Amino acid sequence: MCGIAVIVSGIKIVLSSLDPNFISPIPLLEQQTLFSVDDIKEVLRRRGPDSLGCKKVLLRSGVSSLPGGEQDVVAFVEDEAPREGKDSHMDGGAAKEFIRELQFIGATLQLRGINPIIQPLVDISGNILVYNGEIFGGIQMSSDNNDTEVLMQHLGLCCPRVSSPHNKAHTSGDRQSTVPELLSRIKGPWALIYWQSSSRILWFGRDAFGRRSLLVHWPTKEDPRFLLSSVSPHASVNESSESANGDGIAKIDFWEELPCGVYSLSIGALGTEDYLIGEVLKHDWTDPKLKELITWERTSVQPKSEDLCASHQKVYSRKEDSPLTPSILMESKLASTDCLLTSLPHRVMIALQESIMRRTALNTIYQATSVDYTNKCNTPVAVLFSGGLDSMILAALLDKCMNAKYEIDLLNVSFDGPFAPDRISARAGLKELQKIAPSRRWKLVEIDADLLKLTSETKHVMSLINPARTYMDLNIGIALWLAASGDGCLQGETGNDDTCGSVKYKSAARILLVGAGADEQCAGYGRHRTKYRNGSWLGLNDEMKLDMQRIWKRNLGRDDRCIADNGKEVPFLG
């Protein structure tokens, strides 16, 4: 998991294509801001503890080589340290500095690739990339590749033209891909900020389901900067009683979730007062299958009678000496073609198992990290574990995808000690997993907390869930944040005196599996049953469609921020 951000100063933002009513404030010479760059770095570093970097693009007026010598905008890339003698703005004969710049920040949790990288990446053409995501398909990659480096190479080959908000760049012959076309091909969760130097376009966005967080602050009079960040700095959360809503949760209007999609900020000519003008456009996805998934238009809403029959076929099981690979999965599919045509549960389990296999592959850089997985710690992957159906399925399938020599942590949070329903079901689930996979060492990490005593933790999580603001968001956020910390106890362990009891334990797993999206996709909420009773299959379909189209705003961004704050990778499987 990585943390990414950009701070854009000295640019008047035009949002007419997105919001005709938006009025951008004119950039100021001396901007009063709610938080500093260091505040952003602090929260991003928690997401990406392996490295932190910063680059600036300075935008200056210059003389164009075009006939007539019109003023143009020239971009310079420099390191974080400020440079003296930038452009100045004349006011009453006194020279004042007018800041026109883009500042990129990237914090990295590196799990893929051979060599460690430090974001932002800058290529020889002056393009800059900060990226938070994984590439599981759509772009050719080997097991030793780093996602960010490979994506940077492909982005550098993209066509630098943008002609409309619907991505209709006019080229002929063997044309290059556009940025939206390239990003539409990526299979996997991602959020991205990319500076295309030749066209002076800032590209940004997140995948079609919003599995990676990206917040936006459109310029206001209080803070005329344009901002993008994976997470909100603490200082931007107003906790004053005057801004509280009726539920007592602080009302926060500074940030909003960036809607899923690909956007461009094209920086044009100088304004009348030496500020730059930038137009924001949103671009269509170019993959028809992706559009079909987003709209949730299913070909069959009312199931046939044969679809409702339970399948008795067994899911493919890994032999101890035969690790699961895509080729083995394909052989399993081909051998079971007749079964797959009639067994929908079997098809779902195969797809889910392949997804887990891809997302938990232990790459070279991961195995070489400072954590010693060959001796003291042997737990690379953990599961956020309630003992419920979704977490039990994830844990059981994870067992089939990993060599038995690795331990698996099951992270369980309780606010009511051993009497909480999730704690009771988790202990029962542990026993079941030990029966079906006795050669695996399963560790149930019991994390106990008292909500009344979590004062500082609650304030911290309120910043993480921002711009979400309800008590439900806060309660879910605290539970996810505590679980992802992995800081709890193991029951029935042998202590220093060789007696069994409770032993303190902190999971070192950097990859966490979580069943987010299972209820929305499989109709697991009580309201789904109500919709079915009142509106039959069509009513249920409409409710599930609504769930999937708003999951980016209600769930995934919030969950990403709360879990990743512990420096963990969150491969949402939905």
Short mmCIF file of N, CA and C in Angstrom, two decimals, residues 29-165:
data_model
loop_
_atom_site.label_atom_id
_atom_site.label_comp_id
_atom_site.label_asym_id
_atom_site.label_seq_id
_atom_site.Cartn_x
_atom_site.Cartn_y
_atom_site.Cartn_z
N LEU A 29 -1.41 35.63 -3.65
CA LEU A 29 0.05 35.70 -3.48
C LEU A 29 0.46 35.06 -2.16
N GLU A 30 -0.28 35.35 -1.12
CA GLU A 30 0.02 34.79 0.19
C GLU A 30 -1.19 33.95 0.62
N GLN A 31 -1.03 32.63 0.53
CA GLN A 31 -2.14 31.73 0.80
C GLN A 31 -2.11 31.28 2.26
N GLN A 32 -3.25 31.41 2.92
CA GLN A 32 -3.39 30.85 4.26
C GLN A 32 -3.99 29.46 4.12
N THR A 33 -3.26 28.48 4.58
CA THR A 33 -3.66 27.10 4.38
C THR A 33 -3.96 26.44 5.72
N LEU A 34 -4.79 25.41 5.63
CA LEU A 34 -5.24 24.72 6.84
C LEU A 34 -4.19 23.76 7.37
N PHE A 35 -3.31 23.29 6.52
CA PHE A 35 -2.27 22.34 6.95
C PHE A 35 -1.07 22.50 6.03
N SER A 36 0.06 21.96 6.46
CA SER A 36 1.32 22.11 5.73
C SER A 36 1.64 20.84 4.93
N VAL A 37 2.67 20.94 4.13
CA VAL A 37 3.14 19.78 3.38
C VAL A 37 3.61 18.69 4.34
N ASP A 38 4.23 19.10 5.44
CA ASP A 38 4.71 18.12 6.43
C ASP A 38 3.54 17.35 7.05
N ASP A 39 2.39 17.99 7.18
CA ASP A 39 1.21 17.29 7.71
C ASP A 39 0.79 16.16 6.77
N ILE A 40 0.84 16.42 5.47
CA ILE A 40 0.50 15.39 4.50
C ILE A 40 1.53 14.27 4.54
N LYS A 41 2.80 14.64 4.59
CA LYS A 41 3.85 13.62 4.63
C LYS A 41 3.70 12.70 5.83
N GLU A 42 3.31 13.27 6.95
CA GLU A 42 3.17 12.47 8.17
C GLU A 42 2.13 11.36 8.01
N VAL A 43 0.97 11.68 7.44
CA VAL A 43 -0.07 10.66 7.32
C VAL A 43 0.22 9.70 6.16
N LEU A 44 0.89 10.17 5.12
CA LEU A 44 1.23 9.28 4.02
C LEU A 44 2.30 8.28 4.42
N ARG A 45 3.23 8.70 5.25
CA ARG A 45 4.31 7.79 5.67
C ARG A 45 3.76 6.60 6.45
N ARG A 46 2.67 6.78 7.16
CA ARG A 46 2.07 5.66 7.88
C ARG A 46 1.57 4.60 6.91
N ARG A 47 1.15 5.01 5.73
CA ARG A 47 0.68 4.08 4.71
C ARG A 47 1.85 3.41 3.98
N GLY A 48 2.92 4.18 3.77
CA GLY A 48 4.07 3.66 3.04
C GLY A 48 5.34 3.86 3.82
N PRO A 49 5.64 2.98 4.80
CA PRO A 49 6.77 3.20 5.70
C PRO A 49 8.14 2.89 5.10
N ASP A 50 8.20 2.31 3.88
CA ASP A 50 9.49 1.91 3.33
C ASP A 50 10.27 3.07 2.73
N SER A 51 9.58 4.06 2.17
CA SER A 51 10.29 5.21 1.61
C SER A 51 9.32 6.37 1.45
N LEU A 52 9.88 7.58 1.43
CA LEU A 52 9.08 8.80 1.24
C LEU A 52 9.87 9.76 0.36
N GLY A 53 9.21 10.29 -0.68
CA GLY A 53 9.88 11.21 -1.57
C GLY A 53 9.00 12.37 -1.96
N CYS A 54 9.62 13.42 -2.51
CA CYS A 54 8.88 14.62 -2.91
C CYS A 54 9.57 15.27 -4.10
N LYS A 55 8.79 15.66 -5.10
CA LYS A 55 9.30 16.37 -6.26
C LYS A 55 8.40 17.55 -6.57
N LYS A 56 8.99 18.62 -7.13
CA LYS A 56 8.23 19.80 -7.51
C LYS A 56 8.34 20.04 -9.01
N VAL A 57 7.25 20.51 -9.58
CA VAL A 57 7.25 21.02 -10.94
C VAL A 57 6.99 22.52 -10.85
N LEU A 58 7.97 23.32 -11.24
CA LEU A 58 7.83 24.77 -11.20
C LEU A 58 7.33 25.26 -12.56
N LEU A 59 6.26 26.00 -12.54
CA LEU A 59 5.66 26.50 -13.77
C LEU A 59 6.00 27.98 -13.92
N ARG A 60 6.72 28.33 -14.96
CA ARG A 60 7.15 29.71 -15.14
C ARG A 60 6.75 30.20 -16.52
N SER A 61 6.53 31.48 -16.61
CA SER A 61 6.23 32.08 -17.91
C SER A 61 7.52 32.28 -18.67
N GLY A 62 7.44 32.05 -19.98
CA GLY A 62 8.62 32.23 -20.82
C GLY A 62 8.21 32.69 -22.20
N VAL A 63 9.18 32.92 -23.05
CA VAL A 63 8.88 33.36 -24.42
C VAL A 63 8.83 32.16 -25.32
N SER A 64 7.73 32.00 -26.04
CA SER A 64 7.54 30.86 -26.91
C SER A 64 8.40 31.00 -28.16
N SER A 65 8.73 29.88 -28.76
CA SER A 65 9.47 29.90 -30.03
C SER A 65 8.56 30.13 -31.22
N LEU A 66 7.26 30.22 -30.94
CA LEU A 66 6.30 30.47 -32.02
C LEU A 66 6.45 31.90 -32.53
N PRO A 67 6.04 32.13 -33.80
CA PRO A 67 6.11 33.51 -34.34
C PRO A 67 5.33 34.47 -33.45
N GLY A 68 5.92 35.61 -33.20
CA GLY A 68 5.28 36.61 -32.36
C GLY A 68 5.77 36.58 -30.94
N GLY A 69 6.44 35.50 -30.56
CA GLY A 69 7.03 35.41 -29.23
C GLY A 69 6.03 35.49 -28.10
N GLU A 70 4.86 34.83 -28.25
CA GLU A 70 3.87 34.85 -27.19
C GLU A 70 4.42 34.20 -25.92
N GLN A 71 3.83 34.59 -24.80
CA GLN A 71 4.23 33.97 -23.54
C GLN A 71 3.74 32.53 -23.49
N ASP A 72 4.59 31.67 -23.01
CA ASP A 72 4.24 30.26 -22.86
C ASP A 72 4.52 29.87 -21.42
N VAL A 73 4.19 28.63 -21.08
CA VAL A 73 4.44 28.12 -19.75
C VAL A 73 5.53 27.05 -19.84
N VAL A 74 6.55 27.19 -19.06
CA VAL A 74 7.67 26.26 -19.05
C VAL A 74 7.70 25.54 -17.71
N ALA A 75 7.90 24.21 -17.74
CA ALA A 75 7.90 23.42 -16.52
C ALA A 75 9.31 22.94 -16.20
N PHE A 76 9.70 23.06 -14.93
CA PHE A 76 10.99 22.58 -14.45
C PHE A 76 10.75 21.63 -13.29
N VAL A 77 11.43 20.50 -13.31
CA VAL A 77 11.34 19.53 -12.22
C VAL A 77 12.52 19.72 -11.30
N GLU A 78 12.26 19.81 -10.01
CA GLU A 78 13.34 19.91 -9.04
C GLU A 78 13.00 19.11 -7.80
N ASP A 79 14.01 18.90 -6.96
CA ASP A 79 13.79 18.20 -5.71
C ASP A 79 13.03 19.08 -4.75
N GLU A 80 12.83 18.57 -3.55
CA GLU A 80 11.94 19.22 -2.61
C GLU A 80 12.42 20.59 -2.15
N ALA A 81 13.71 20.78 -2.05
CA ALA A 81 14.24 22.02 -1.49
C ALA A 81 13.79 23.22 -2.32
N PRO A 82 13.30 24.29 -1.71
CA PRO A 82 12.83 25.46 -2.46
C PRO A 82 13.97 26.18 -3.14
N ARG A 83 13.66 26.82 -4.25
CA ARG A 83 14.67 27.55 -5.01
C ARG A 83 14.37 29.04 -4.93
N GLU A 84 15.42 29.82 -4.75
CA GLU A 84 15.26 31.28 -4.66
C GLU A 84 15.12 31.88 -6.05
N GLY A 85 14.48 33.04 -6.10
CA GLY A 85 14.42 33.79 -7.33
C GLY A 85 13.43 33.26 -8.34
N LYS A 86 12.30 32.75 -7.89
CA LYS A 86 11.27 32.28 -8.80
C LYS A 86 10.55 33.48 -9.42
N ASP A 87 9.48 33.21 -10.15
CA ASP A 87 8.71 34.29 -10.76
C ASP A 87 8.22 35.25 -9.69
N SER A 88 8.08 36.48 -10.03
CA SER A 88 7.59 37.46 -9.08
C SER A 88 6.39 38.19 -9.65
N HIS A 89 5.61 38.75 -8.75
CA HIS A 89 4.41 39.49 -9.14
C HIS A 89 4.59 40.93 -8.65
N MET A 90 4.37 41.88 -9.57
CA MET A 90 4.62 43.28 -9.24
C MET A 90 3.37 43.89 -8.61
N ASP A 91 3.56 44.49 -7.46
CA ASP A 91 2.45 45.13 -6.77
C ASP A 91 2.97 46.43 -6.15
N GLY A 92 2.62 47.57 -6.81
CA GLY A 92 3.06 48.86 -6.28
C GLY A 92 4.57 49.03 -6.31
N GLY A 93 5.21 48.42 -7.33
CA GLY A 93 6.64 48.58 -7.47
C GLY A 93 7.44 47.59 -6.66
N ALA A 94 6.79 46.82 -5.79
CA ALA A 94 7.51 45.84 -4.98
C ALA A 94 7.32 44.46 -5.58
N ALA A 95 8.41 43.71 -5.69
CA ALA A 95 8.34 42.36 -6.26
C ALA A 95 7.91 41.37 -5.20
N LYS A 96 6.87 40.60 -5.52
CA LYS A 96 6.41 39.56 -4.62
C LYS A 96 6.39 38.23 -5.36
N GLU A 97 6.77 37.19 -4.66
CA GLU A 97 6.83 35.86 -5.27
C GLU A 97 5.43 35.32 -5.47
N PHE A 98 5.17 34.83 -6.68
CA PHE A 98 3.89 34.19 -6.97
C PHE A 98 4.17 32.71 -7.24
N ILE A 99 3.72 31.85 -6.35
CA ILE A 99 4.03 30.43 -6.44
C ILE A 99 3.10 29.76 -7.44
N ARG A 100 3.68 29.19 -8.49
CA ARG A 100 2.93 28.40 -9.46
C ARG A 100 3.66 27.06 -9.58
N GLU A 101 3.16 26.07 -8.87
CA GLU A 101 3.89 24.82 -8.83
C GLU A 101 2.97 23.63 -8.55
N LEU A 102 3.48 22.46 -8.86
CA LEU A 102 2.85 21.20 -8.50
C LEU A 102 3.85 20.44 -7.63
N GLN A 103 3.42 20.05 -6.46
CA GLN A 103 4.31 19.34 -5.54
C GLN A 103 3.78 17.92 -5.34
N PHE A 104 4.57 16.93 -5.74
CA PHE A 104 4.19 15.52 -5.67
C PHE A 104 4.83 14.85 -4.46
N ILE A 105 4.05 14.04 -3.76
CA ILE A 105 4.55 13.32 -2.58
C ILE A 105 4.16 11.86 -2.73
N GLY A 106 5.10 10.97 -2.46
CA GLY A 106 4.82 9.55 -2.54
C GLY A 106 5.48 8.78 -1.41
N ALA A 107 4.70 7.96 -0.70
CA ALA A 107 5.22 7.09 0.35
C ALA A 107 4.93 5.65 -0.08
N THR A 108 5.91 4.76 0.07
CA THR A 108 5.81 3.44 -0.53
C THR A 108 5.89 2.31 0.50
N LEU A 109 4.96 1.37 0.38
CA LEU A 109 5.05 0.06 1.02
C LEU A 109 5.32 -0.91 -0.12
N GLN A 110 6.56 -1.37 -0.23
CA GLN A 110 6.95 -2.12 -1.42
C GLN A 110 6.86 -3.62 -1.19
N LEU A 111 6.09 -4.26 -2.06
CA LEU A 111 5.92 -5.71 -1.98
C LEU A 111 6.30 -6.41 -3.29
N ARG A 112 6.56 -5.65 -4.35
CA ARG A 112 6.85 -6.25 -5.64
C ARG A 112 8.06 -5.58 -6.28
N GLY A 113 8.77 -6.36 -7.09
CA GLY A 113 9.96 -5.86 -7.77
C GLY A 113 11.23 -6.34 -7.10
N ILE A 114 12.35 -6.23 -7.81
CA ILE A 114 13.64 -6.69 -7.28
C ILE A 114 14.31 -5.60 -6.46
N ASN A 115 14.31 -4.38 -6.99
CA ASN A 115 15.01 -3.28 -6.33
C ASN A 115 14.03 -2.32 -5.68
N PRO A 116 14.35 -1.83 -4.50
CA PRO A 116 13.48 -0.84 -3.84
C PRO A 116 13.38 0.43 -4.68
N ILE A 117 12.21 1.06 -4.65
CA ILE A 117 12.01 2.31 -5.38
C ILE A 117 11.58 3.40 -4.40
N ILE A 118 11.79 4.61 -4.82
CA ILE A 118 11.33 5.77 -4.05
C ILE A 118 10.44 6.60 -4.97
N GLN A 119 9.20 6.78 -4.56
CA GLN A 119 8.29 7.64 -5.31
C GLN A 119 8.46 9.07 -4.82
N PRO A 120 8.17 10.05 -5.70
CA PRO A 120 7.69 9.97 -7.07
C PRO A 120 8.77 9.50 -8.04
N LEU A 121 8.34 8.79 -9.10
CA LEU A 121 9.25 8.40 -10.17
C LEU A 121 9.28 9.51 -11.22
N VAL A 122 10.48 9.80 -11.73
CA VAL A 122 10.66 10.81 -12.78
C VAL A 122 11.44 10.18 -13.91
N ASP A 123 10.92 10.26 -15.15
CA ASP A 123 11.65 9.70 -16.29
C ASP A 123 12.46 10.77 -17.00
N ILE A 124 13.14 10.38 -18.07
CA ILE A 124 14.07 11.30 -18.75
C ILE A 124 13.33 12.44 -19.45
N SER A 125 12.02 12.28 -19.65
CA SER A 125 11.23 13.33 -20.31
C SER A 125 10.63 14.31 -19.32
N GLY A 126 10.87 14.09 -18.03
CA GLY A 126 10.31 14.98 -17.02
C GLY A 126 8.92 14.59 -16.56
N ASN A 127 8.42 13.43 -17.01
CA ASN A 127 7.13 12.95 -16.52
C ASN A 127 7.28 12.47 -15.08
N ILE A 128 6.23 12.64 -14.28
CA ILE A 128 6.28 12.28 -12.85
C ILE A 128 5.08 11.40 -12.52
N LEU A 129 5.33 10.34 -11.75
CA LEU A 129 4.27 9.42 -11.36
C LEU A 129 4.33 9.10 -9.88
N VAL A 130 3.17 9.20 -9.20
CA VAL A 130 2.98 8.59 -7.89
C VAL A 130 1.80 7.64 -8.03
N TYR A 131 1.99 6.41 -7.58
CA TYR A 131 1.02 5.35 -7.87
C TYR A 131 0.78 4.51 -6.64
N ASN A 132 -0.49 4.20 -6.40
CA ASN A 132 -0.87 3.33 -5.30
C ASN A 132 -1.76 2.23 -5.86
N GLY A 133 -1.19 1.07 -6.13
CA GLY A 133 -2.01 0.02 -6.71
C GLY A 133 -1.21 -1.20 -7.10
N GLU A 134 -1.91 -2.18 -7.64
CA GLU A 134 -1.31 -3.41 -8.13
C GLU A 134 -1.84 -3.68 -9.54
N ILE A 135 -1.02 -4.29 -10.35
CA ILE A 135 -1.40 -4.65 -11.72
C ILE A 135 -1.42 -6.18 -11.80
N PHE A 136 -2.61 -6.74 -11.94
CA PHE A 136 -2.77 -8.19 -12.03
C PHE A 136 -3.10 -8.63 -13.45
N GLY A 137 -3.19 -7.71 -14.38
CA GLY A 137 -3.49 -8.03 -15.77
C GLY A 137 -3.70 -6.76 -16.56
N GLY A 138 -3.74 -6.91 -17.90
CA GLY A 138 -3.94 -5.77 -18.77
C GLY A 138 -2.65 -5.16 -19.26
N ILE A 139 -1.59 -5.26 -18.46
CA ILE A 139 -0.24 -4.82 -18.83
C ILE A 139 0.71 -5.97 -18.52
N GLN A 140 1.58 -6.28 -19.48
CA GLN A 140 2.48 -7.42 -19.32
C GLN A 140 3.48 -7.15 -18.19
N MET A 141 3.52 -8.09 -17.24
CA MET A 141 4.45 -7.96 -16.11
C MET A 141 5.00 -9.34 -15.76
N SER A 142 6.23 -9.36 -15.27
CA SER A 142 6.81 -10.59 -14.74
C SER A 142 6.79 -10.53 -13.23
N SER A 143 7.11 -11.64 -12.60
CA SER A 143 7.05 -11.71 -11.13
C SER A 143 8.08 -10.81 -10.47
N ASP A 144 9.13 -10.44 -11.20
CA ASP A 144 10.17 -9.59 -10.62
C ASP A 144 9.95 -8.11 -10.91
N ASN A 145 8.92 -7.78 -11.67
CA ASN A 145 8.66 -6.38 -12.01
C ASN A 145 8.01 -5.64 -10.86
N ASN A 146 8.24 -4.34 -10.82
CA ASN A 146 7.54 -3.45 -9.91
C ASN A 146 6.43 -2.76 -10.68
N ASP A 147 5.22 -2.77 -10.11
CA ASP A 147 4.06 -2.21 -10.81
C ASP A 147 4.28 -0.77 -11.25
N THR A 148 4.79 0.05 -10.34
CA THR A 148 4.95 1.48 -10.61
C THR A 148 5.94 1.74 -11.74
N GLU A 149 7.05 0.99 -11.74
CA GLU A 149 8.05 1.18 -12.79
C GLU A 149 7.51 0.77 -14.16
N VAL A 150 6.80 -0.35 -14.21
CA VAL A 150 6.25 -0.82 -15.48
C VAL A 150 5.19 0.16 -15.99
N LEU A 151 4.33 0.63 -15.10
CA LEU A 151 3.30 1.58 -15.51
C LEU A 151 3.92 2.87 -16.00
N MET A 152 4.99 3.33 -15.35
CA MET A 152 5.67 4.55 -15.77
C MET A 152 6.19 4.42 -17.21
N GLN A 153 6.72 3.25 -17.55
CA GLN A 153 7.23 3.03 -18.90
C GLN A 153 6.10 3.11 -19.93
N HIS A 154 4.95 2.51 -19.62
CA HIS A 154 3.83 2.53 -20.54
C HIS A 154 3.21 3.92 -20.65
N LEU A 155 3.13 4.63 -19.54
CA LEU A 155 2.57 5.98 -19.59
C LEU A 155 3.45 6.91 -20.43
N GLY A 156 4.75 6.70 -20.39
CA GLY A 156 5.67 7.53 -21.17
C GLY A 156 5.48 7.39 -22.67
N LEU A 157 4.81 6.31 -23.10
CA LEU A 157 4.56 6.08 -24.52
C LEU A 157 3.19 6.56 -24.97
N CYS A 158 2.40 7.07 -24.03
CA CYS A 158 1.03 7.47 -24.35
C CYS A 158 0.98 8.75 -25.17
N CYS A 159 -0.06 8.85 -25.98
CA CYS A 159 -0.32 10.03 -26.79
C CYS A 159 -0.52 11.24 -25.87
N PRO A 160 0.12 12.37 -26.12
CA PRO A 160 0.02 13.53 -25.24
C PRO A 160 -1.15 14.45 -25.52
N ARG A 161 -2.10 14.04 -26.37
CA ARG A 161 -3.18 14.94 -26.75
C ARG A 161 -4.48 14.57 -26.05
N VAL A 162 -5.23 15.59 -25.68
CA VAL A 162 -6.59 15.43 -25.15
C VAL A 162 -7.46 16.44 -25.85
N SER A 163 -8.54 15.97 -26.51
CA SER A 163 -9.35 16.90 -27.29
C SER A 163 -10.75 17.09 -26.75
N SER A 164 -11.21 16.19 -25.87
CA SER A 164 -12.57 16.33 -25.38
C SER A 164 -12.72 15.59 -24.07
N PRO A 165 -13.77 15.86 -23.31
CA PRO A 165 -13.98 15.13 -22.06
C PRO A 165 -14.33 13.67 -22.28
#
